[in-house]
Coordinates of C-alpha atoms and ligand atoms in Angstrom, one line a residue:
M1 CA 54.9 77.4 -7.5
Q2 CA 52.3 75.2 -8.5
D3 CA 49.1 75.4 -6.5
V4 CA 48.8 71.6 -5.0
P5 CA 44.9 71.2 -4.3
K6 CA 43.5 71.0 -0.4
K7 CA 42.9 67.3 0.1
L8 CA 39.6 67.2 0.7
K9 CA 37.9 64.6 2.3
Q10 CA 35.5 61.5 0.4
Y11 CA 32.5 60.8 1.4
Q12 CA 30.7 57.1 0.5
T13 CA 26.7 56.8 0.8
Y14 CA 25.6 54.0 3.3
I15 CA 22.8 51.4 0.9
D16 CA 21.6 48.7 2.7
G17 CA 23.7 48.7 5.6
Q18 CA 27.2 49.1 4.1
W19 CA 28.9 52.0 3.4
V20 CA 29.4 52.4 -0.4
D21 CA 30.4 54.6 -3.6
A22 CA 27.9 55.8 -6.4
Q23 CA 26.9 53.2 -9.6
S24 CA 27.9 56.4 -11.5
G25 CA 31.8 56.8 -9.7
K26 CA 30.8 61.0 -9.6
S27 CA 30.7 62.4 -6.7
F28 CA 30.7 65.9 -6.3
Q29 CA 31.3 69.2 -3.7
S30 CA 30.3 70.1 -0.6
S31 CA 32.1 73.7 0.1
D32 CA 32.5 75.5 3.1
P33 CA 29.6 78.3 2.8
Y34 CA 32.3 80.3 4.8
T35 CA 35.4 80.6 2.6
G36 CA 33.9 79.1 -0.3
E37 CA 36.5 76.7 -0.6
P38 CA 35.2 72.3 -0.8
W39 CA 35.9 70.8 1.6
A40 CA 34.5 67.3 0.8
L41 CA 33.4 65.1 -2.4
I42 CA 30.4 63.4 -1.7
P43 CA 29.1 61.1 -4.3
E44 CA 26.8 61.0 -6.9
C45 CA 24.1 59.0 -6.4
D46 CA 21.2 58.2 -9.3
A47 CA 17.7 56.6 -10.1
R48 CA 19.9 52.7 -10.1
D49 CA 21.4 53.6 -6.3
V50 CA 17.7 54.6 -5.5
D51 CA 16.5 52.0 -6.4
R52 CA 19.1 49.8 -4.2
A53 CA 18.2 52.1 -1.8
C54 CA 14.4 51.5 -2.0
E55 CA 14.6 47.8 -2.7
A56 CA 17.2 47.0 0.3
A57 CA 14.6 49.3 2.3
W58 CA 11.7 46.7 1.7
R59 CA 13.2 44.0 2.4
A60 CA 14.2 45.7 5.9
F61 CA 10.0 46.9 6.1
D62 CA 9.1 43.3 4.8
S63 CA 10.9 40.8 6.5
G64 CA 14.1 40.5 8.6
P65 CA 14.7 41.9 12.6
W66 CA 13.0 45.0 12.1
P67 CA 9.2 43.8 11.6
S68 CA 9.2 41.0 14.0
M69 CA 10.9 43.7 16.7
T70 CA 8.2 44.3 19.1
Q71 CA 6.9 47.9 19.6
T72 CA 9.2 48.6 22.7
A73 CA 12.1 46.7 21.5
R74 CA 12.0 50.0 18.5
G75 CA 11.6 52.0 21.1
K76 CA 14.8 51.2 23.0
V77 CA 16.2 52.0 20.0
L78 CA 15.1 55.3 19.5
R79 CA 16.9 55.6 22.8
K80 CA 20.0 54.5 21.9
I81 CA 20.1 56.4 18.6
A82 CA 19.2 59.8 21.4
G83 CA 21.9 58.5 23.9
L84 CA 24.4 58.0 20.9
I85 CA 23.6 62.0 19.7
E86 CA 24.0 63.6 23.2
K87 CA 28.2 61.7 22.9
H88 CA 28.7 62.8 19.7
A89 CA 26.5 66.6 19.4
D90 CA 29.1 69.4 19.2
H91 CA 31.3 67.3 16.7
L92 CA 28.1 66.9 14.0
A93 CA 27.2 70.6 15.0
R94 CA 31.2 71.2 13.5
I95 CA 30.0 69.2 10.5
E96 CA 27.1 71.1 9.9
V97 CA 28.1 74.5 10.0
Q98 CA 30.5 73.9 8.2
D99 CA 28.3 72.8 5.2
N100 CA 25.5 75.4 6.3
G101 CA 27.2 78.2 7.1
K102 CA 24.9 79.1 10.2
L103 CA 26.5 79.9 13.5
I104 CA 27.8 77.0 16.3
S105 CA 26.0 78.8 18.7
E106 CA 22.8 78.0 17.3
M107 CA 23.9 74.7 16.1
S108 CA 25.4 74.0 19.1
A109 CA 21.8 74.2 20.8
Q110 CA 20.1 72.3 18.1
L111 CA 22.0 69.8 18.1
K112 CA 22.0 68.9 22.2
Y113 CA 18.4 69.6 22.4
L114 CA 17.5 67.1 19.0
P115 CA 18.7 64.0 21.7
E116 CA 14.5 64.1 22.9
W117 CA 12.4 64.0 19.5
Y118 CA 14.7 60.4 19.3
Y119 CA 13.7 59.8 23.4
Y120 CA 10.2 61.0 23.0
Y121 CA 9.0 59.3 19.8
G122 CA 10.8 55.9 21.4
G123 CA 8.6 56.1 24.1
L124 CA 5.7 56.4 21.9
A125 CA 6.5 53.5 19.9
D126 CA 5.1 50.9 22.2
K127 CA 2.0 53.4 23.3
I128 CA 0.9 53.2 18.9
T129 CA -2.9 51.6 20.0
G130 CA -6.2 50.5 17.4
T131 CA -9.5 50.6 19.1
V132 CA -12.8 48.3 19.4
V133 CA -15.0 48.8 17.3
P134 CA -18.7 48.1 18.9
V135 CA -20.2 47.3 15.4
D136 CA -23.3 47.1 14.3
K137 CA -23.6 44.3 13.3
P138 CA -24.3 40.9 15.7
D139 CA -22.0 37.6 16.3
T140 CA -19.2 40.3 15.2
F141 CA -15.4 41.0 16.7
T142 CA -14.3 44.2 14.6
Y143 CA -10.8 46.6 15.9
T144 CA -8.3 49.0 14.1
L145 CA -4.2 48.4 13.9
R146 CA -1.6 50.8 13.0
E147 CA 0.3 49.9 10.8
P148 CA 3.6 51.8 9.6
V149 CA 2.5 52.8 5.7
G150 CA 5.9 51.2 4.8
V151 CA 8.9 52.4 3.1
C152 CA 9.4 56.1 3.4
G153 CA 11.4 58.9 0.9
M154 CA 12.4 61.6 3.0
I155 CA 13.5 65.4 1.5
I156 CA 15.7 67.4 3.4
P157 CA 17.0 70.9 3.2
W158 CA 20.5 72.5 4.3
N159 CA 19.4 74.9 6.7
S160 CA 18.8 73.0 9.3
P161 CA 19.9 69.2 8.0
L162 CA 19.7 66.7 11.4
L163 CA 17.2 68.9 13.0
L164 CA 14.7 68.2 9.6
V165 CA 15.8 64.1 9.8
G166 CA 14.9 64.0 13.2
W167 CA 11.9 65.5 12.8
K168 CA 11.2 62.5 10.3
L169 CA 12.9 59.5 11.1
A170 CA 12.3 59.6 14.8
P171 CA 8.1 58.8 14.3
A172 CA 8.9 57.0 11.0
L173 CA 10.9 54.6 13.1
A174 CA 9.1 54.4 16.2
A175 CA 6.0 53.7 13.7
G176 CA 8.0 50.4 12.4
C177 CA 9.0 51.8 8.8
T178 CA 12.2 51.7 7.0
V179 CA 13.2 55.3 4.8
V180 CA 16.0 56.2 2.9
I181 CA 16.8 60.1 3.1
K182 CA 17.9 62.7 0.2
P183 CA 19.7 64.6 2.0
S184 CA 20.3 68.8 -0.1
E185 CA 23.7 68.0 -2.2
F186 CA 24.5 71.5 -0.3
T187 CA 24.8 69.9 3.6
S188 CA 25.6 66.1 2.9
A189 CA 28.0 65.3 5.1
S190 CA 26.6 65.4 8.7
L191 CA 23.5 63.0 7.4
L192 CA 26.4 60.4 6.7
E193 CA 28.6 61.0 9.8
F194 CA 25.4 60.5 11.9
V195 CA 24.7 57.9 10.3
K196 CA 27.8 56.1 10.8
L197 CA 28.2 58.1 13.6
V198 CA 25.0 57.1 15.7
I199 CA 22.5 55.0 13.2
E200 CA 25.5 52.2 12.4
E201 CA 26.4 52.2 16.3
A202 CA 22.8 52.5 17.3
G203 CA 22.5 48.2 16.1
L204 CA 20.0 49.5 13.3
P205 CA 19.5 46.2 10.9
K206 CA 20.5 46.6 7.6
G207 CA 18.6 48.3 5.3
V208 CA 16.0 50.2 7.8
V209 CA 17.9 54.0 6.9
N210 CA 19.3 54.4 3.9
V211 CA 21.2 57.5 2.5
V212 CA 21.2 58.3 -0.9
T213 CA 23.3 62.0 -2.1
G214 CA 22.7 63.9 -4.8
Y215 CA 21.5 66.4 -6.8
G216 CA 17.4 67.1 -6.5
A217 CA 16.3 66.1 -10.9
V218 CA 18.5 63.1 -10.2
T219 CA 18.4 61.7 -7.0
G220 CA 15.0 62.8 -5.3
E221 CA 13.2 62.8 -8.4
P222 CA 13.7 58.4 -9.0
L223 CA 12.4 58.6 -4.8
V224 CA 9.7 60.1 -5.3
T225 CA 8.2 58.3 -7.6
H226 CA 10.0 54.4 -6.5
P227 CA 7.6 52.2 -6.0
K228 CA 8.3 50.7 -3.2
V229 CA 8.3 54.0 -1.4
A230 CA 4.7 54.9 0.0
K231 CA 5.4 57.5 1.5
V232 CA 7.4 60.9 0.9
A233 CA 7.8 63.2 3.6
F234 CA 9.4 66.7 2.7
T235 CA 11.4 70.2 3.8
G236 CA 12.0 73.0 1.5
G237 CA 11.0 75.7 -1.4
S238 CA 7.6 75.8 -2.3
V239 CA 7.9 75.4 -6.1
T240 CA 9.8 71.9 -5.1
G241 CA 7.0 71.1 -3.0
A242 CA 4.4 71.2 -5.7
R243 CA 6.7 69.4 -8.6
V244 CA 6.9 66.6 -5.7
A245 CA 3.6 66.7 -4.8
S246 CA 2.6 66.1 -8.4
L247 CA 5.2 63.4 -8.5
A248 CA 3.9 61.5 -5.4
A249 CA 0.0 61.7 -6.6
Q250 CA 0.7 59.4 -9.7
T251 CA 1.6 56.6 -7.3
F252 CA -0.7 57.4 -4.6
K253 CA 1.5 58.2 -1.9
K254 CA 0.6 60.0 1.5
V255 CA 2.9 63.2 1.1
S256 CA 3.6 65.5 3.8
L257 CA 4.7 68.7 2.9
E258 CA 6.9 71.8 5.4
L259 CA 7.2 74.0 3.0
G260 CA 8.1 77.9 3.1
G261 CA 6.3 81.2 4.8
K262 CA 6.1 85.4 5.1
S263 CA 5.1 85.6 8.4
P264 CA 4.2 88.1 9.5
N265 CA 5.0 89.4 13.1
I266 CA 2.9 91.6 14.9
V267 CA 3.7 94.6 17.3
F268 CA 0.9 95.8 19.5
D269 CA 1.0 100.1 21.0
D270 CA 0.6 97.2 24.5
C271 CA 3.5 95.5 23.6
V272 CA 6.4 95.0 26.3
M273 CA 8.9 96.9 23.4
E274 CA 12.2 96.2 24.7
D275 CA 10.8 91.8 24.0
A276 CA 8.8 93.3 21.0
V277 CA 12.2 94.4 19.9
N278 CA 14.3 91.2 20.3
G279 CA 11.7 89.0 19.0
A280 CA 11.6 90.8 15.4
I281 CA 15.4 90.5 15.6
S282 CA 15.8 87.0 16.4
G283 CA 12.7 86.6 13.5
I284 CA 13.9 87.3 10.9
F285 CA 18.3 87.8 11.6
A286 CA 18.4 84.8 13.9
A287 CA 19.8 82.0 11.4
T288 CA 21.1 84.8 8.8
G289 CA 17.0 84.6 7.8
Q290 CA 16.7 81.0 6.2
T291 CA 14.5 79.7 8.1
C292 CA 10.5 78.3 7.4
V293 CA 9.7 80.8 9.8
A294 CA 11.2 83.4 9.7
G295 CA 8.8 87.4 10.3
S296 CA 10.0 88.5 7.2
R297 CA 6.6 90.7 7.6
L298 CA 7.7 93.2 10.8
L299 CA 3.7 94.7 11.2
V300 CA 3.7 97.8 13.4
Q301 CA 1.0 99.6 14.9
E302 CA 1.1 103.0 13.9
S303 CA 1.0 104.8 17.0
I304 CA 4.3 103.1 18.1
H305 CA 5.6 102.6 14.4
D306 CA 8.7 105.0 14.3
R307 CA 9.4 104.9 18.2
F308 CA 9.9 101.4 16.9
V309 CA 11.3 101.5 14.4
E310 CA 13.8 103.9 15.7
K311 CA 14.7 101.4 18.3
L312 CA 15.0 97.9 15.8
L313 CA 17.8 99.7 14.4
A314 CA 19.6 101.0 17.6
T315 CA 19.5 96.2 18.0
A316 CA 20.2 95.8 14.8
R317 CA 23.2 98.2 13.7
T318 CA 24.7 95.8 16.7
A319 CA 24.7 93.0 14.2
K320 CA 28.5 91.3 14.9
L321 CA 28.5 89.6 11.1
G322 CA 32.0 87.3 11.1
N323 CA 32.8 83.4 11.4
P324 CA 30.0 80.9 11.9
M325 CA 32.6 78.8 14.2
S326 CA 32.8 81.6 16.8
F327 CA 30.6 82.0 19.7
D328 CA 30.3 85.8 19.6
T329 CA 29.0 86.1 15.5
Q330 CA 25.5 86.7 15.3
V331 CA 25.0 86.9 11.6
G332 CA 26.5 84.2 9.8
P333 CA 27.5 84.1 5.9
V334 CA 24.4 82.6 3.2
T335 CA 24.4 78.7 2.6
T336 CA 24.7 79.0 -1.0
P337 CA 25.9 81.1 -3.8
A338 CA 22.1 80.9 -5.6
Q339 CA 20.4 81.7 -2.5
Y340 CA 23.1 85.0 -2.3
Q341 CA 21.9 85.6 -5.6
K342 CA 18.3 85.4 -4.6
I343 CA 18.8 88.0 -1.0
L344 CA 20.4 90.2 -3.1
S345 CA 18.1 90.2 -6.2
Y346 CA 14.3 90.5 -3.5
I347 CA 16.3 93.5 -2.5
D348 CA 17.0 95.0 -5.7
I349 CA 13.0 94.4 -6.1
A350 CA 12.8 95.7 -3.0
K351 CA 14.2 99.5 -4.1
G352 CA 11.9 99.3 -7.1
E353 CA 8.9 99.3 -5.7
G354 CA 9.4 102.1 -3.8
A355 CA 10.5 100.3 0.4
K356 CA 12.5 102.7 1.9
C357 CA 15.7 100.3 3.0
V358 CA 16.8 102.1 6.0
L359 CA 19.5 99.5 7.3
G360 CA 21.8 97.1 4.8
G361 CA 20.5 96.8 1.4
G362 CA 23.3 95.0 -0.4
P363 CA 26.6 92.5 0.2
A364 CA 28.1 92.4 3.3
D365 CA 32.5 94.0 3.3
S366 CA 34.0 91.4 3.3
S367 CA 36.3 93.2 5.9
V368 CA 33.2 93.0 7.5
G369 CA 31.9 89.3 7.8
G370 CA 35.4 87.6 7.1
G371 CA 34.1 85.3 3.9
K372 CA 32.4 85.2 0.8
Y373 CA 28.4 85.7 1.1
F374 CA 27.5 87.9 3.5
V375 CA 24.7 90.5 3.3
Q376 CA 24.6 93.0 5.2
P377 CA 20.5 92.8 7.6
T378 CA 18.9 94.9 6.1
I379 CA 15.3 96.4 6.8
F380 CA 12.5 98.0 4.6
T381 CA 9.8 100.7 6.1
G382 CA 7.1 101.5 3.7
V383 CA 6.2 98.0 2.8
E384 CA 3.2 97.5 1.5
N385 CA 1.7 93.6 1.7
K386 CA 1.0 94.0 -1.9
M387 CA 4.7 94.6 -2.7
R388 CA 6.8 91.5 -3.8
I389 CA 9.1 92.1 -0.9
A390 CA 6.3 91.2 1.5
Q391 CA 4.3 88.3 -0.7
E392 CA 6.8 86.2 -1.3
E393 CA 9.5 84.4 0.3
V394 CA 13.5 85.7 0.2
F395 CA 15.1 83.2 2.8
G396 CA 17.3 85.5 4.0
P397 CA 18.1 88.8 6.3
V398 CA 15.6 91.1 4.9
L399 CA 13.0 92.5 6.9
S400 CA 9.3 94.4 5.7
V401 CA 8.5 96.3 7.9
I402 CA 4.6 96.6 7.4
K403 CA 2.4 99.9 9.2
F404 CA -1.4 99.1 10.8
K405 CA -4.8 100.7 12.4
D406 CA -6.0 98.4 14.0
E407 CA -6.3 94.6 15.5
E408 CA -8.9 94.3 12.2
D409 CA -6.5 95.7 9.9
A410 CA -3.2 93.6 12.0
I411 CA -5.5 90.4 11.1
R412 CA -6.3 91.5 7.5
I413 CA -2.9 91.8 7.0
A414 CA -1.4 89.0 8.7
N415 CA -3.6 86.8 6.3
D416 CA -3.6 88.4 3.4
V417 CA -0.7 86.3 2.0
I418 CA -0.6 82.4 0.1
Y419 CA 1.2 81.3 3.1
G420 CA 0.6 80.5 6.6
L421 CA 3.8 79.4 8.2
G422 CA 4.6 80.7 11.8
S423 CA 3.2 84.3 13.0
G424 CA 4.1 86.2 16.2
V425 CA 1.9 88.5 18.3
W426 CA 3.7 90.8 20.5
T427 CA 1.1 92.4 23.9
Q428 CA 0.3 92.6 26.8
S429 CA -3.8 92.6 26.6
V430 CA -5.1 88.2 27.3
K431 CA -7.3 88.9 25.2
R432 CA -6.1 90.5 22.1
A433 CA -3.8 87.3 22.3
T434 CA -6.5 84.9 22.6
V435 CA -7.9 86.7 19.7
M436 CA -5.0 86.8 17.4
A437 CA -4.3 83.3 18.1
R438 CA -8.0 82.5 16.6
R439 CA -8.3 84.6 13.2
I440 CA -4.4 84.3 12.6
R441 CA -4.3 81.7 10.1
A442 CA -0.5 80.2 10.0
G443 CA 0.2 76.9 11.4
T444 CA 1.7 78.6 14.5
V445 CA 0.7 81.2 16.8
W446 CA 3.9 82.6 19.4
V447 CA 3.3 85.6 21.4
N448 CA 5.2 87.3 23.2
T449 CA 7.5 84.8 22.3
Y450 CA 9.5 83.7 19.1
R451 CA 10.9 80.8 17.3
A452 CA 10.4 78.5 19.8
V453 CA 9.8 74.7 18.6
S454 CA 9.9 71.3 20.7
F455 CA 9.3 68.0 20.2
T456 CA 5.6 67.9 21.7
M457 CA 3.7 70.5 19.6
P458 CA 2.9 70.4 16.3
F459 CA 4.7 71.9 13.8
G460 CA 3.4 72.8 10.1
G461 CA 1.3 74.9 7.7
Y462 CA -1.9 76.3 6.7
K463 CA -2.4 77.1 2.9
S464 CA 0.6 76.9 0.6
S465 CA 3.6 76.1 3.6
G466 CA 1.7 72.7 3.1
L467 CA 0.7 69.4 4.3
G468 CA 0.1 67.3 6.9
R469 CA 2.1 68.1 10.9
E470 CA 5.2 67.0 12.3
N471 CA 6.6 66.8 16.2
G472 CA 4.1 66.2 18.7
Q473 CA 1.7 62.5 18.7
E474 CA 0.3 64.2 16.1
A475 CA 3.3 63.2 13.3
I476 CA 2.9 59.4 14.0
N477 CA 0.1 59.8 12.4
E478 CA 2.3 60.3 8.6
Y479 CA 3.8 57.0 9.2
L480 CA 1.2 54.9 9.5
Q481 CA -1.9 53.8 8.3
T482 CA -5.2 52.1 9.7
K483 CA -6.4 48.2 9.4
S484 CA -10.0 47.6 9.8
V485 CA -10.3 43.7 11.0
W486 CA -13.9 42.0 11.2
I487 CA -14.0 38.8 12.6
S488 CA -17.5 36.3 12.9
T489 CA -18.6 34.6 15.7
A490 CA -21.8 33.7 13.8
A491 CA -23.1 30.4 13.1
N492 CA -23.5 30.7 9.9
S493 CA -22.1 33.2 6.9
G494 CA -26.1 33.5 5.5
N495 CA -26.8 35.2 1.8
P496 CA -24.0 34.9 0.1
F497 CA -25.5 36.8 -2.4
I498 CA -26.3 39.9 0.0
M499 CA -23.6 41.8 1.2
K500 CA -24.1 42.2 4.7
V501 CA -24.8 46.3 4.8
A502 CA -27.1 46.5 7.6
A503 CA -27.8 44.9 10.9
P504 CA -30.7 41.9 11.0
Q505 CA -34.0 43.7 12.0
Ligands
NDP601 P1 14.3 73.2 -2.3 O1 12.9 72.6 -2.2 O2 15.2 73.3 -4.1 O3 14.9 72.0 -2.5 C1 14.6 71.3 -1.2 C2 15.6 69.8 -0.9 O4 14.8 68.8 -2.4 C3 16.8 69.3 -1.3 O5 17.3 67.9 -1.0 C4 17.3 69.1 -2.8 O6 17.3 68.8 -3.2 C5 15.6 68.5 -3.2 N1 14.6 68.8 -4.4 C6 15.1 69.6 -5.2 N2 14.5 69.3 -6.2 C7 14.2 68.2 -6.2 C8 12.7 67.1 -7.3 N3 12.5 67.9 -8.1 N4 12.6 66.3 -6.7 C9 12.8 65.7 -5.4 N5 13.6 67.1 -4.6 C10 14.1 67.8 -5.0 O7 15.2 74.1 -2.0 P2 16.1 75.5 -2.4 O8 17.7 74.6 -1.6 O9 16.1 75.1 -4.2 O10 15.8 76.8 -1.9 C11 14.6 77.7 -3.0 C12 14.1 77.7 -2.4 O11 13.6 77.1 -1.3 C13 14.7 78.8 -1.2 O12 14.6 80.1 -1.2 C14 13.6 78.6 0.4 O13 12.8 79.8 0.1 C15 13.3 78.1 0.3 N6 13.8 76.6 1.0 C16 12.9 76.4 2.1 C17 13.3 75.5 3.3 C18 12.1 75.3 4.5 O14 12.9 75.0 5.2 N7 11.0 75.4 4.4 C19 14.0 75.1 3.2 C20 15.0 75.2 2.0 C21 14.8 76.6 1.3 P3 19.2 69.4 -4.1 O15 19.6 70.4 -2.4 O16 19.6 68.9 -4.2 O17 19.2 70.6 -5.2

């Protein structure tokens, strides 16, 4: 008997307030990482669709109801978006799990928390103010306006699609920008559902939010280079981030980049050991290690190293692999086949470098995981910081344990990497925590906790981990620019051949 092909859900994309197919008429498949089976068809947009979306976003920015709306009214729209996410959180979480294979427990929590970003920036929308400047010239009234930058291109990765959209979209809308969003080719469906259930229902004017689905080079690059785009907000890998930044520089766009990491999670001998073990585990095995802040370098003080590793292994061995849709699963599959291969190749690299594999170290038996693309939670000891496994981002459940002697040694190792995104410190000494927080070169330092984020706290990288900040009040600046207004109240305009540089004596 011939196989009947499974019915795939056909999506359209959203441009200028309308649901449309790609101009090419083509679609590509999106697969469930757990089963490896395709389940959805996504429009394959190219430069023509990007152009339509950017032109629509420009019209919506330049004229029509969005720019003439008061900031207070825009804030209300954001709060409406928040309420609608609350209503549809469970559905959206399930779509994300189906597309990226992350745990339903994690994605449900994320989607329930996500409305806070829209409430917070909704509240901030009518608190964006310029200042009256006491300028050094007589008969002059001077002030600044904080204005939206314009059309923002947003490029989103596959690991936490709607959360990372929210980190960009909420401040951008609060600032008065309009947007064109390109999701990852692996996880487009949740954004399309979000637009249908939330953005359309919230009643945003057409063209304010547009989506172009497709591949990085074919869809992402035309978005980055489009002349109507004033700002690019990107989250993803450092190699792609560098390309995006160099393309954006050609037309002098404002850019924010949230890139990778090789975050040190530092355990001192005065820690509460059970807490530090849990922090190390959640730092690397949560989200199957596919997070930019993964605590992938575990620095352990040599005086407790062996005891700590023993306890770490005892807990790590209990990790339950399985179907990400089950609430009791602790480690799910890797999201993409390419990422799966990348993780396995780094495990081989670590073995080749002489690191000692004390847990896992290969693909997980599908009878354990129940599906495709499972990697065993893996721990290497005896890692030296110069090894590739300690220097390069793996983005998977692979932990490198590195010994250190004292605070000075820990700082040296922690900072000896090109990245600077997250970091953890486990100690009961306030003095030590404060010194470490000051000396670690990273955008975030967690003390006696790990992987905490909030809409109120700025988030971003030092060094090669990125540019700019998301979250918190600071993030709104990424979507604003300053205009200086000079009003002369003088009786006459003075000598036209001389620039007004100094106050008359
Ligand atoms: P990328 O950085 O390549 O992808 C992130 C986003 O950029 C996706 O939407 C992607 O589209 C898009 N993109 C890709 N190429 C271009 C381009 N030339 N111009 C514009 N946009 C582009 O991540 P990968 O999925 O390839 O993962 C590679 C590595 O990046 C991972 O192994 C991990 O180390 C790191 N990473 C870091 C993340 C973070 O949160 N900081 C998130 C994801 C990955 P498309 O999906 O269609 O290629």
